[in-house]
mmCIF file of C-alpha atoms in Angstrom:
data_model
loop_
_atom_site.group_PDB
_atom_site.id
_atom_site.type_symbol
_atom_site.label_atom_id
_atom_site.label_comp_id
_atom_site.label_asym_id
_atom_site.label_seq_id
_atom_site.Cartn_x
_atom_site.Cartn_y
_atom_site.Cartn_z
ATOM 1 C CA UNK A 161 0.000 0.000 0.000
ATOM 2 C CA UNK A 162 1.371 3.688 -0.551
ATOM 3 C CA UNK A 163 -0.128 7.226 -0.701
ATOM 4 C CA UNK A 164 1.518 9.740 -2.678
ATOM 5 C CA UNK A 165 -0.555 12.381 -0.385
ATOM 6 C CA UNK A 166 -1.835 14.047 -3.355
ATOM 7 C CA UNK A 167 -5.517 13.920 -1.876
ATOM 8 C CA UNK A 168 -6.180 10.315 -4.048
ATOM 9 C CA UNK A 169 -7.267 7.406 -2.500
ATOM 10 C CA UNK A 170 -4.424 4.745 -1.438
ATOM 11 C CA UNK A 171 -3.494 2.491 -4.195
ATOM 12 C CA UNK A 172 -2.170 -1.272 -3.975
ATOM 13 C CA UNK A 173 0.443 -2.863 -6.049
ATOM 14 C CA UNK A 174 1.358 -6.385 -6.019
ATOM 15 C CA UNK A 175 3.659 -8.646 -7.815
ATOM 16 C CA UNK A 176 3.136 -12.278 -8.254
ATOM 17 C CA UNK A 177 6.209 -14.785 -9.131
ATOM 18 C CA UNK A 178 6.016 -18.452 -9.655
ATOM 19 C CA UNK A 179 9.430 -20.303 -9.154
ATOM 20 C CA UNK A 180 9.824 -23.907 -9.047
ATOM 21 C CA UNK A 181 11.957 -25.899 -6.500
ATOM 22 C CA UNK A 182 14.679 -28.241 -8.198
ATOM 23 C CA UNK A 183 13.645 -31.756 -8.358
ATOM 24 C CA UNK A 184 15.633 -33.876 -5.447
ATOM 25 C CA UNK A 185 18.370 -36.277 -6.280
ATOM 26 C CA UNK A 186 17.583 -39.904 -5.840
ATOM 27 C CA UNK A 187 19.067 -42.085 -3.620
ATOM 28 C CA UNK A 188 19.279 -46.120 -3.630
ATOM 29 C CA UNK A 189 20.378 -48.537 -1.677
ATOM 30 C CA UNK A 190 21.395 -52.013 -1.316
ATOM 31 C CA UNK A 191 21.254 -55.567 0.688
ATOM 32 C CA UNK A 192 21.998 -59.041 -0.028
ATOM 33 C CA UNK A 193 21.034 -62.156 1.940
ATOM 34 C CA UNK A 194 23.522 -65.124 0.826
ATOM 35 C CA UNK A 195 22.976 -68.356 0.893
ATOM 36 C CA UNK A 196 25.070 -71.354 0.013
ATOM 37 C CA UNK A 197 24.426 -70.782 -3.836
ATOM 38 C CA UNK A 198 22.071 -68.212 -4.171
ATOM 39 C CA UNK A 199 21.658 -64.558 -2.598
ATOM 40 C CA UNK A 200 18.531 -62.776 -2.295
ATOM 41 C CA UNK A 201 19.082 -59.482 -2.027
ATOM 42 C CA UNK A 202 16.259 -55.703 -1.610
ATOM 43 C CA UNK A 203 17.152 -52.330 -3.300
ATOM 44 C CA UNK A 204 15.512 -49.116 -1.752
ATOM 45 C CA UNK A 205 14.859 -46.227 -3.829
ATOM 46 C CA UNK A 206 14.251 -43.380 -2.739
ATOM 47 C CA UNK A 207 12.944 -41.015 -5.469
ATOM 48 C CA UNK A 208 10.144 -38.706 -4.513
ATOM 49 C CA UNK A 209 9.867 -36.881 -7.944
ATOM 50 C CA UNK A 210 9.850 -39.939 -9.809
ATOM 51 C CA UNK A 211 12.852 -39.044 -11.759
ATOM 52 C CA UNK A 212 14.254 -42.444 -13.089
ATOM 53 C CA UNK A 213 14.438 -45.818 -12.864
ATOM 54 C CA UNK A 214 17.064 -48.816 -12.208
ATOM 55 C CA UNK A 215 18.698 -49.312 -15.322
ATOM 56 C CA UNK A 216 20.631 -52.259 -14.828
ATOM 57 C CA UNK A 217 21.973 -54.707 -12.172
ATOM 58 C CA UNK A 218 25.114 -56.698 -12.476
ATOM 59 C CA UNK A 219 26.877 -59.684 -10.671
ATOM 60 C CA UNK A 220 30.658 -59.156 -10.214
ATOM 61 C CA UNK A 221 33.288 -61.851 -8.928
ATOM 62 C CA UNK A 222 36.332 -60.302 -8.345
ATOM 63 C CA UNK A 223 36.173 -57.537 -11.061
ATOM 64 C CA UNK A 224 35.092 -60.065 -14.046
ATOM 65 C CA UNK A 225 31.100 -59.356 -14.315
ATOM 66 C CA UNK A 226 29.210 -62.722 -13.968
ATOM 67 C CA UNK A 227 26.232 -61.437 -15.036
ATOM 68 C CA UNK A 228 23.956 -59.078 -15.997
ATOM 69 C CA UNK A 229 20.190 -59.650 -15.381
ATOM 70 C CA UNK A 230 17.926 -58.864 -18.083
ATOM 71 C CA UNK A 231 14.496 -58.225 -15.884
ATOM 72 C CA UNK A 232 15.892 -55.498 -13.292
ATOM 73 C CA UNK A 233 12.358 -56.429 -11.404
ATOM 74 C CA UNK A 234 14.761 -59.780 -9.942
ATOM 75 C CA UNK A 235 16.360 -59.733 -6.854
ATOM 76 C CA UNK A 236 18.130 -62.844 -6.823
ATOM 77 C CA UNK A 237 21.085 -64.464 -8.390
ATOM 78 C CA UNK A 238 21.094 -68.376 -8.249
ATOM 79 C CA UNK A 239 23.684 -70.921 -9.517
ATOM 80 C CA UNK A 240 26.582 -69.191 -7.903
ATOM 81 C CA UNK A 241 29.653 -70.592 -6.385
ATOM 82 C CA UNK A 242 29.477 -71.182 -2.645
ATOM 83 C CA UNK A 243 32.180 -69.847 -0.012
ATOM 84 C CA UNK A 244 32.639 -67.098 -2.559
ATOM 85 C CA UNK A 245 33.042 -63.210 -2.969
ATOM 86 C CA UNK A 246 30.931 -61.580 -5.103
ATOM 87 C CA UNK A 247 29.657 -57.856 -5.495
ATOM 88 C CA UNK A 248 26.163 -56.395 -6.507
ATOM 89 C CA UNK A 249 26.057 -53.628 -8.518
ATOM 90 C CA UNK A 250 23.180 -51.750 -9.151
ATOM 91 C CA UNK A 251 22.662 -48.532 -11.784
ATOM 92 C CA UNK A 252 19.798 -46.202 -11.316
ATOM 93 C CA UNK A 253 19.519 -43.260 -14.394
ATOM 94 C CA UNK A 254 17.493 -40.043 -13.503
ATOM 95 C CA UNK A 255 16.877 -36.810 -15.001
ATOM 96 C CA UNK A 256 16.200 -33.910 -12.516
ATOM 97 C CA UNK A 257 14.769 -32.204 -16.074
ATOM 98 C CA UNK A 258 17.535 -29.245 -14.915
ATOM 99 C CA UNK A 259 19.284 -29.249 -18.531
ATOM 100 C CA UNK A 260 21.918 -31.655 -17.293
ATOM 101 C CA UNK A 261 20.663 -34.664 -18.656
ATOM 102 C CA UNK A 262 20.576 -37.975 -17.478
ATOM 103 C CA UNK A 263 22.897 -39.090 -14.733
ATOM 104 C CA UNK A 264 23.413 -42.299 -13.076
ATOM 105 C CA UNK A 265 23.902 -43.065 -9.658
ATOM 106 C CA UNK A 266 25.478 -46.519 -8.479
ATOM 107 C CA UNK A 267 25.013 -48.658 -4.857
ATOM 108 C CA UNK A 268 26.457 -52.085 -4.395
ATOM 109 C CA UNK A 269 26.770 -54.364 -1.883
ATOM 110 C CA UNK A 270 29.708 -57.483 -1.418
ATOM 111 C CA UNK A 271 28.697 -60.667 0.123
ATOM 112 C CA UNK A 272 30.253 -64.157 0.354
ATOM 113 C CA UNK A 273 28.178 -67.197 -0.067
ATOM 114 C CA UNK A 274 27.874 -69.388 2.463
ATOM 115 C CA UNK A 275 30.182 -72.786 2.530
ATOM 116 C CA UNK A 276 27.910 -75.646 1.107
ATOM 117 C CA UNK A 277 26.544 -78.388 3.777
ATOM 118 C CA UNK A 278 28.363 -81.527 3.747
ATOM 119 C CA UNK A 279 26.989 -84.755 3.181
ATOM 120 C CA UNK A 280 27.685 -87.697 4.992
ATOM 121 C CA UNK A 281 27.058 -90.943 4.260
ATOM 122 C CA UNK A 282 28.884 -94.869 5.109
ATOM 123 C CA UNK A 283 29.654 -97.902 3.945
ATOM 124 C CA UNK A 284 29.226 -100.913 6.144
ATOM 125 C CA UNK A 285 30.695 -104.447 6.033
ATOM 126 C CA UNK A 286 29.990 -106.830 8.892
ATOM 127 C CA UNK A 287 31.140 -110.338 9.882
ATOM 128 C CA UNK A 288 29.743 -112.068 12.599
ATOM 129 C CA UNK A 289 32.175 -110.137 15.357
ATOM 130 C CA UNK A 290 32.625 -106.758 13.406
ATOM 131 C CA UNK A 291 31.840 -104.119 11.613
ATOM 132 C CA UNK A 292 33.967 -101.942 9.332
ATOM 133 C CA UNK A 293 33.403 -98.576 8.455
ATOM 134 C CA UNK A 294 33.670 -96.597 5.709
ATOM 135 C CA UNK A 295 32.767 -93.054 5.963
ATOM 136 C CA UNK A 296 31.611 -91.542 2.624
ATOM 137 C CA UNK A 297 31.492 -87.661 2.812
ATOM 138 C CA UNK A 298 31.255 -84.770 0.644
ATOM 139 C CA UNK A 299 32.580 -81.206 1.987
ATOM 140 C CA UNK A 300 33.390 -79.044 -1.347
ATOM 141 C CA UNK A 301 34.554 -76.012 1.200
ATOM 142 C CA UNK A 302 36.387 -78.209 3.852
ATOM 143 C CA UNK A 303 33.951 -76.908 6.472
ATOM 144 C CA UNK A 304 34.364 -79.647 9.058
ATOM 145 C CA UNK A 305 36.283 -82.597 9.612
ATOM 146 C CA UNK A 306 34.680 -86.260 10.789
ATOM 147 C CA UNK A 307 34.527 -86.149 14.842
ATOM 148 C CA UNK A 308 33.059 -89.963 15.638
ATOM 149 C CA UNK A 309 31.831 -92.953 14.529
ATOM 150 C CA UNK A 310 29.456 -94.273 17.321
ATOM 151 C CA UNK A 311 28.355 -98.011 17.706
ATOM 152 C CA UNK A 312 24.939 -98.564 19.376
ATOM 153 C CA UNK A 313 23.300 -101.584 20.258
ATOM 154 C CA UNK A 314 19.116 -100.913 21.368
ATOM 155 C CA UNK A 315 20.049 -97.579 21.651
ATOM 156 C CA UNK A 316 23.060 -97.471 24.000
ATOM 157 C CA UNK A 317 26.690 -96.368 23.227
ATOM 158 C CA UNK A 318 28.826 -99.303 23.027
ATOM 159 C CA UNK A 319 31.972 -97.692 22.065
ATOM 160 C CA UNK A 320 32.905 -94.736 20.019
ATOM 161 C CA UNK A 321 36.126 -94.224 17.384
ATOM 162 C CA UNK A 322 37.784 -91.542 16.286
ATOM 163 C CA UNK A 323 40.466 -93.622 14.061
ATOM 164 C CA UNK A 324 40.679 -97.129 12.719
ATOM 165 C CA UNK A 325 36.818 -97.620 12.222
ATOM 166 C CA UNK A 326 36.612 -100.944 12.898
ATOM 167 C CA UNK A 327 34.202 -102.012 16.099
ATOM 168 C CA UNK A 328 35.500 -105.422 16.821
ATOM 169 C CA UNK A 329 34.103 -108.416 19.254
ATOM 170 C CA UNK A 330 30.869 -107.790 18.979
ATOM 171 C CA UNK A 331 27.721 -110.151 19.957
ATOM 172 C CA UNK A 332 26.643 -112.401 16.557
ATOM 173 C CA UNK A 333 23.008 -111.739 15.354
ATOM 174 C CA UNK A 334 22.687 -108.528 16.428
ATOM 175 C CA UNK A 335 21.125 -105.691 15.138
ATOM 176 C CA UNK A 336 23.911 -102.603 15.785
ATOM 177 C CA UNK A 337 23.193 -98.847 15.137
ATOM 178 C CA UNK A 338 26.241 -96.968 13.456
ATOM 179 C CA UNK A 339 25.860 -92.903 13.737
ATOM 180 C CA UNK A 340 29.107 -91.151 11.591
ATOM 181 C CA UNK A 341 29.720 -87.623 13.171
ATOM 182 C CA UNK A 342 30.431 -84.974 10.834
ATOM 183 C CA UNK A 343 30.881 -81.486 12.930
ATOM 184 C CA UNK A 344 30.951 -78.678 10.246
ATOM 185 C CA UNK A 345 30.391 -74.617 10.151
ATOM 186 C CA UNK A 346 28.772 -73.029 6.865
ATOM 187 C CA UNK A 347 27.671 -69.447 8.116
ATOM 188 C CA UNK A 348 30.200 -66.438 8.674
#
């Protein structure tokens, strides 16, 4: 409002201006859940002017890519290696609409795969005082080593070896339990 004091009425002037706040930068983010041979894994985006989209999303080991997924709406990677090192990378191009065109902005995430479980397993061979042992196991990562082999009879220890599996004077016609320990670690 002014008055010029020139014996007119007050007069109003005004001025209206429209400027628009730049567009916020996205942000993403990343997670993986390994398992043995597989990893699941979550990416957050965080884009509140819905200014791009995730334009690709890659599977490194060491720094040779693996793979690249064709469908960025997966979030898992299967057939992988286990006890292994691998890295996640994943692209997300935007345009703030600012005159800089497109950018891209990267997360990733390294993970090892878990060691595989072992599987145990034994051959038997009996005479009518013994049994021999022959323990049978698969551990690809080496993530245990064979503890026992345990000889039962109606559910009782009768004697438990750590070497030399052979379980020796034992009654004839007799129906004998054999349990092969395998202790083992697969996670961290």
């Amino acid at each position: 409002i002014y008055n010029l004091n020139d014996g007119g009425r007050n007069q109003t002037l005004s001025v209206t201006k429209t400027q628009v706040t730049m567009k916020s930068k996205p942000e993403i983010s990343l997670t993986a859940n390994p398992a043995a041979n597989k990893v699941l894994f979550n990416v957050k985006v965080s884009d509140i002017n819905n200014t791009g989209n995730i334009s690709s999303i890659e599977l490194y080991q060491d720094r040779n890519l693996v793979v690249a997924l064709e469908d960025v709406t997966i979030r898992t990677f299967e057939n992988l290696l286990s006890n292994t090192t691998y890295k996640i990378v994943v692209t997300y191009t935007y345009d703030l609409e600012n005159g800089e065109g497109s950018k891209e902005l990267q997360s990733s995430t390294t993970f090892t795969t878990l060691k595989q479980v072992p599987l145990v397993d034994a051959n038997l061979t009996s005479t009518k005082t013994s049994i021999t042992v022959t323990p049978i196991v698969t551990d690809v990562d080496k993530a245990g080593s064979l503890s026992a082999i345990e000889l039962y009879l109606n559910g009782s220890l009768v004697e438990s070896l750590d070497t030399n599996f052979v379980f020796e004077n034992l009654l004839s016609d007799n129906d004998y339990q054999v349990k092969v320990i395998y202790e083992y670690t697969v996670g961290g």
